[in-house]
mmCIF file of C-alpha atoms in Angstrom:
data_model
loop_
_atom_site.group_PDB
_atom_site.id
_atom_site.type_symbol
_atom_site.label_atom_id
_atom_site.label_comp_id
_atom_site.label_asym_id
_atom_site.label_seq_id
_atom_site.Cartn_x
_atom_site.Cartn_y
_atom_site.Cartn_z
ATOM 1 C CA MET A 230 -30.415 71.032 -3.503
ATOM 2 C CA ALA A 231 -28.890 73.186 -0.711
ATOM 3 C CA ARG A 232 -30.481 75.641 1.925
ATOM 4 C CA VAL A 233 -29.483 79.185 1.939
ATOM 5 C CA PHE A 234 -30.459 81.780 4.101
ATOM 6 C CA VAL A 235 -30.527 85.406 2.734
ATOM 7 C CA TYR A 236 -30.990 88.483 4.878
ATOM 8 C CA GLY A 237 -29.740 91.552 2.643
ATOM 9 C CA THR A 238 -30.000 92.531 -1.065
ATOM 10 C CA LEU A 239 -31.028 89.036 -2.472
ATOM 11 C CA LYS A 240 -34.335 89.023 -0.594
ATOM 12 C CA LYS A 241 -37.791 89.624 -2.081
ATOM 13 C CA GLY A 242 -38.170 93.551 -2.939
ATOM 14 C CA GLN A 243 -34.533 94.093 -2.334
ATOM 15 C CA PRO A 244 -32.004 95.372 -5.272
ATOM 16 C CA ASN A 245 -30.541 91.903 -6.441
ATOM 17 C CA TYR A 246 -33.688 89.854 -5.755
ATOM 18 C CA LYS A 247 -33.746 89.808 -9.741
ATOM 19 C CA HIS A 248 -30.513 87.209 -9.506
ATOM 20 C CA MET A 249 -32.787 84.620 -7.211
ATOM 21 C CA ILE A 250 -35.263 84.250 -9.798
ATOM 22 C CA ASN A 251 -32.982 84.417 -12.871
ATOM 23 C CA THR A 252 -32.731 80.720 -13.900
ATOM 24 C CA ALA A 253 -30.099 81.413 -16.254
ATOM 25 C CA LYS A 254 -27.965 81.469 -13.070
ATOM 26 C CA GLY A 255 -29.617 78.447 -11.438
ATOM 27 C CA LEU A 256 -32.680 77.486 -9.529
ATOM 28 C CA ALA A 257 -33.900 79.028 -6.262
ATOM 29 C CA LYS A 258 -36.753 78.349 -4.444
ATOM 30 C CA PHE A 259 -38.427 80.178 -1.795
ATOM 31 C CA GLN A 260 -39.276 77.961 1.096
ATOM 32 C CA GLY A 261 -40.088 80.559 4.163
ATOM 33 C CA ARG A 262 -39.085 83.127 6.389
ATOM 34 C CA GLY A 263 -36.460 82.602 9.272
ATOM 35 C CA ARG A 264 -34.110 84.261 11.701
ATOM 36 C CA THR A 265 -30.713 83.157 13.083
ATOM 37 C CA VAL A 266 -30.811 81.004 15.944
ATOM 38 C CA GLU A 267 -27.828 82.901 17.236
ATOM 39 C CA LYS A 268 -27.296 86.604 17.418
ATOM 40 C CA TYR A 269 -24.968 88.395 14.972
ATOM 41 C CA PRO A 270 -24.219 91.908 14.180
ATOM 42 C CA LEU A 271 -25.778 93.058 10.773
ATOM 43 C CA VAL A 272 -24.216 96.246 9.703
ATOM 44 C CA ILE A 273 -24.469 98.465 6.772
ATOM 45 C CA ALA A 274 -20.942 99.475 5.685
ATOM 46 C CA GLY A 275 -18.458 100.803 3.186
ATOM 47 C CA LYS A 276 -18.952 103.421 0.305
ATOM 48 C CA TYR A 277 -21.789 101.181 -1.423
ATOM 49 C CA ASN A 278 -23.798 100.829 1.681
ATOM 50 C CA ILE A 279 -23.685 96.813 1.608
ATOM 51 C CA PRO A 280 -25.161 94.761 4.451
ATOM 52 C CA TYR A 281 -22.705 92.538 6.048
ATOM 53 C CA MET A 282 -23.340 89.909 8.852
ATOM 54 C CA LEU A 283 -20.248 89.862 10.895
ATOM 55 C CA ASN A 284 -19.116 86.637 12.063
ATOM 56 C CA ILE A 285 -19.172 87.421 15.519
ATOM 57 C CA PRO A 286 -22.055 84.691 17.152
ATOM 58 C CA GLY A 287 -23.381 85.972 20.512
ATOM 59 C CA THR A 288 -23.531 89.783 19.457
ATOM 60 C CA GLY A 289 -26.007 91.710 17.783
ATOM 61 C CA HIS A 290 -29.578 90.351 17.089
ATOM 62 C CA HIS A 291 -31.327 87.509 15.760
ATOM 63 C CA ILE A 292 -31.315 88.082 12.027
ATOM 64 C CA ALA A 293 -34.294 88.254 10.074
ATOM 65 C CA GLY A 294 -34.149 86.824 6.262
ATOM 66 C CA GLU A 295 -35.615 84.473 3.902
ATOM 67 C CA ILE A 296 -34.923 80.758 3.267
ATOM 68 C CA TYR A 297 -34.538 79.173 -0.112
ATOM 69 C CA SER A 298 -33.518 75.738 -1.735
ATOM 70 C CA VAL A 299 -31.006 76.263 -4.458
ATOM 71 C CA ASP A 300 -29.256 73.986 -6.993
ATOM 72 C CA GLU A 301 -25.526 73.745 -7.659
ATOM 73 C CA GLN A 302 -25.465 76.238 -10.404
ATOM 74 C CA MET A 303 -27.130 78.832 -8.311
ATOM 75 C CA LEU A 304 -24.840 78.177 -5.154
ATOM 76 C CA GLN A 305 -21.963 78.888 -7.287
ATOM 77 C CA PHE A 306 -23.335 81.869 -8.852
ATOM 78 C CA LEU A 307 -24.074 83.047 -5.172
ATOM 79 C CA ASP A 308 -20.347 82.057 -4.118
ATOM 80 C CA GLU A 309 -19.191 84.309 -7.155
ATOM 81 C CA PHE A 310 -21.689 87.104 -6.412
ATOM 82 C CA GLU A 311 -20.850 87.102 -2.718
ATOM 83 C CA GLY A 312 -17.109 87.173 -3.528
ATOM 84 C CA CYS A 313 -16.594 84.046 -1.480
ATOM 85 C CA PRO A 314 -14.350 83.553 0.348
ATOM 86 C CA ASP A 315 -12.598 86.819 0.239
ATOM 87 C CA MET A 316 -15.636 89.321 0.941
ATOM 88 C CA TYR A 317 -17.963 86.871 2.350
ATOM 89 C CA GLN A 318 -17.676 83.312 3.623
ATOM 90 C CA ARG A 319 -20.429 80.721 3.185
ATOM 91 C CA THR A 320 -20.632 78.785 6.360
ATOM 92 C CA LEU A 321 -23.428 76.566 7.851
ATOM 93 C CA MET A 322 -25.818 78.213 10.525
ATOM 94 C CA ARG A 323 -28.720 77.286 12.406
ATOM 95 C CA ILE A 324 -32.004 79.155 11.051
ATOM 96 C CA GLU A 325 -35.396 78.885 13.327
ATOM 97 C CA VAL A 326 -38.131 78.953 10.882
ATOM 98 C CA VAL A 327 -40.758 81.686 11.441
ATOM 99 C CA GLU A 328 -42.872 81.012 8.444
ATOM 100 C CA TRP A 329 -42.919 77.954 6.164
ATOM 101 C CA GLU A 330 -44.289 77.948 2.583
ATOM 102 C CA GLY A 331 -42.329 74.879 1.162
ATOM 103 C CA LYS A 332 -45.030 72.006 0.625
ATOM 104 C CA SER A 333 -43.794 68.605 2.444
ATOM 105 C CA GLY A 334 -44.529 66.346 -0.751
ATOM 106 C CA THR A 335 -41.302 67.353 -2.606
ATOM 107 C CA GLY A 336 -39.051 65.163 -0.325
ATOM 108 C CA GLU A 337 -37.478 68.081 1.232
ATOM 109 C CA ALA A 338 -37.300 67.620 5.250
ATOM 110 C CA ARG A 339 -38.741 70.314 7.162
ATOM 111 C CA ALA A 340 -37.146 71.796 10.086
ATOM 112 C CA GLY A 341 -36.469 69.571 13.187
ATOM 113 C CA ALA A 342 -38.712 69.297 16.116
ATOM 114 C CA ASP A 343 -37.445 72.784 17.691
ATOM 115 C CA GLY A 344 -38.346 74.586 14.242
ATOM 116 C CA VAL A 345 -34.759 74.778 13.451
ATOM 117 C CA LEU A 346 -32.751 74.464 10.139
ATOM 118 C CA GLU A 347 -29.030 74.340 9.116
ATOM 119 C CA CYS A 348 -28.712 76.668 6.188
ATOM 120 C CA PHE A 349 -25.662 78.156 4.339
ATOM 121 C CA VAL A 350 -25.421 82.011 5.190
ATOM 122 C CA TYR A 351 -23.223 84.461 3.526
ATOM 123 C CA SER A 352 -21.129 86.298 6.663
ATOM 124 C CA THR A 353 -18.093 87.750 7.038
ATOM 125 C CA ALA A 354 -15.068 87.355 9.409
ATOM 126 C CA THR A 355 -12.975 89.715 7.045
ATOM 127 C CA TYR A 356 -13.795 93.249 7.745
ATOM 128 C CA PRO A 357 -12.098 96.204 9.220
ATOM 129 C CA PRO A 358 -12.393 96.478 12.878
ATOM 130 C CA GLU A 359 -14.050 100.014 13.056
ATOM 131 C CA TRP A 360 -17.199 97.836 11.586
ATOM 132 C CA VAL A 361 -17.747 96.315 14.876
ATOM 133 C CA GLY A 362 -18.822 99.872 16.075
ATOM 134 C CA LEU A 363 -21.313 100.599 13.543
ATOM 135 C CA PRO A 364 -25.273 100.261 14.367
ATOM 136 C CA TYR A 365 -26.674 96.889 14.646
ATOM 137 C CA TYR A 366 -29.745 95.837 12.687
ATOM 138 C CA ASP A 367 -32.121 93.061 13.026
ATOM 139 C CA SER A 368 -33.686 92.774 9.274
ATOM 140 C CA TYR A 369 -32.389 94.927 6.214
ATOM 141 C CA ASP A 370 -34.051 96.950 3.687
ATOM 142 C CA SER A 371 -32.309 99.124 1.378
ATOM 143 C CA SER A 372 -34.839 101.710 1.677
ATOM 144 C CA GLY A 373 -35.025 101.722 5.393
ATOM 145 C CA LYS A 374 -34.990 104.323 8.003
ATOM 146 C CA HIS A 375 -31.196 104.012 8.121
ATOM 147 C CA GLY A 376 -31.046 106.436 4.998
ATOM 148 C CA LEU A 377 -28.088 104.280 3.607
ATOM 149 C CA SER A 378 -28.887 103.855 0.092
ATOM 150 C CA TYR A 379 -27.363 100.454 -1.378
ATOM 151 C CA VAL A 380 -25.334 101.182 -4.441
ATOM 152 C CA LEU A 381 -26.248 98.556 -7.428
ATOM 153 C CA ARG A 382 -23.034 96.810 -8.858
ATOM 154 C CA GLU A 383 -24.059 98.193 -12.030
ATOM 155 C CA SER A 384 -23.390 101.778 -10.796
ATOM 156 C CA ARG A 385 -20.312 101.264 -8.962
#
């Protein structure tokens, strides 16, 4: 099992969460909520209003999201879904646990003494330079105040 931190459309209540609970694509077990230890720019960009975490550590905000334990099949699905490595790159990032649901009888180690875990995150270093000038968010909600409606893949 690998740990994945999701901050966009794959979170509970968001348009692509259905993939996280589709066991035909693999297993994803919700572990808790967290936020990036380092600051990053989270922007909503492109004609489909997709959330992107730009891989510019130290700029932006601590990004809020959800921590999942996923099996190899789900990790492969997520790589494909996220267009890895062209659109997004899967990298390890330090995530501060804000709220933990995982029960510690499963053999899964909890966060270290500092409350920090290493998780895979889909961020991007391949983006148009003008994206750096877009508004930065600390959390993503497809129906947020930003007014930028996410366009589902099926509707593109």
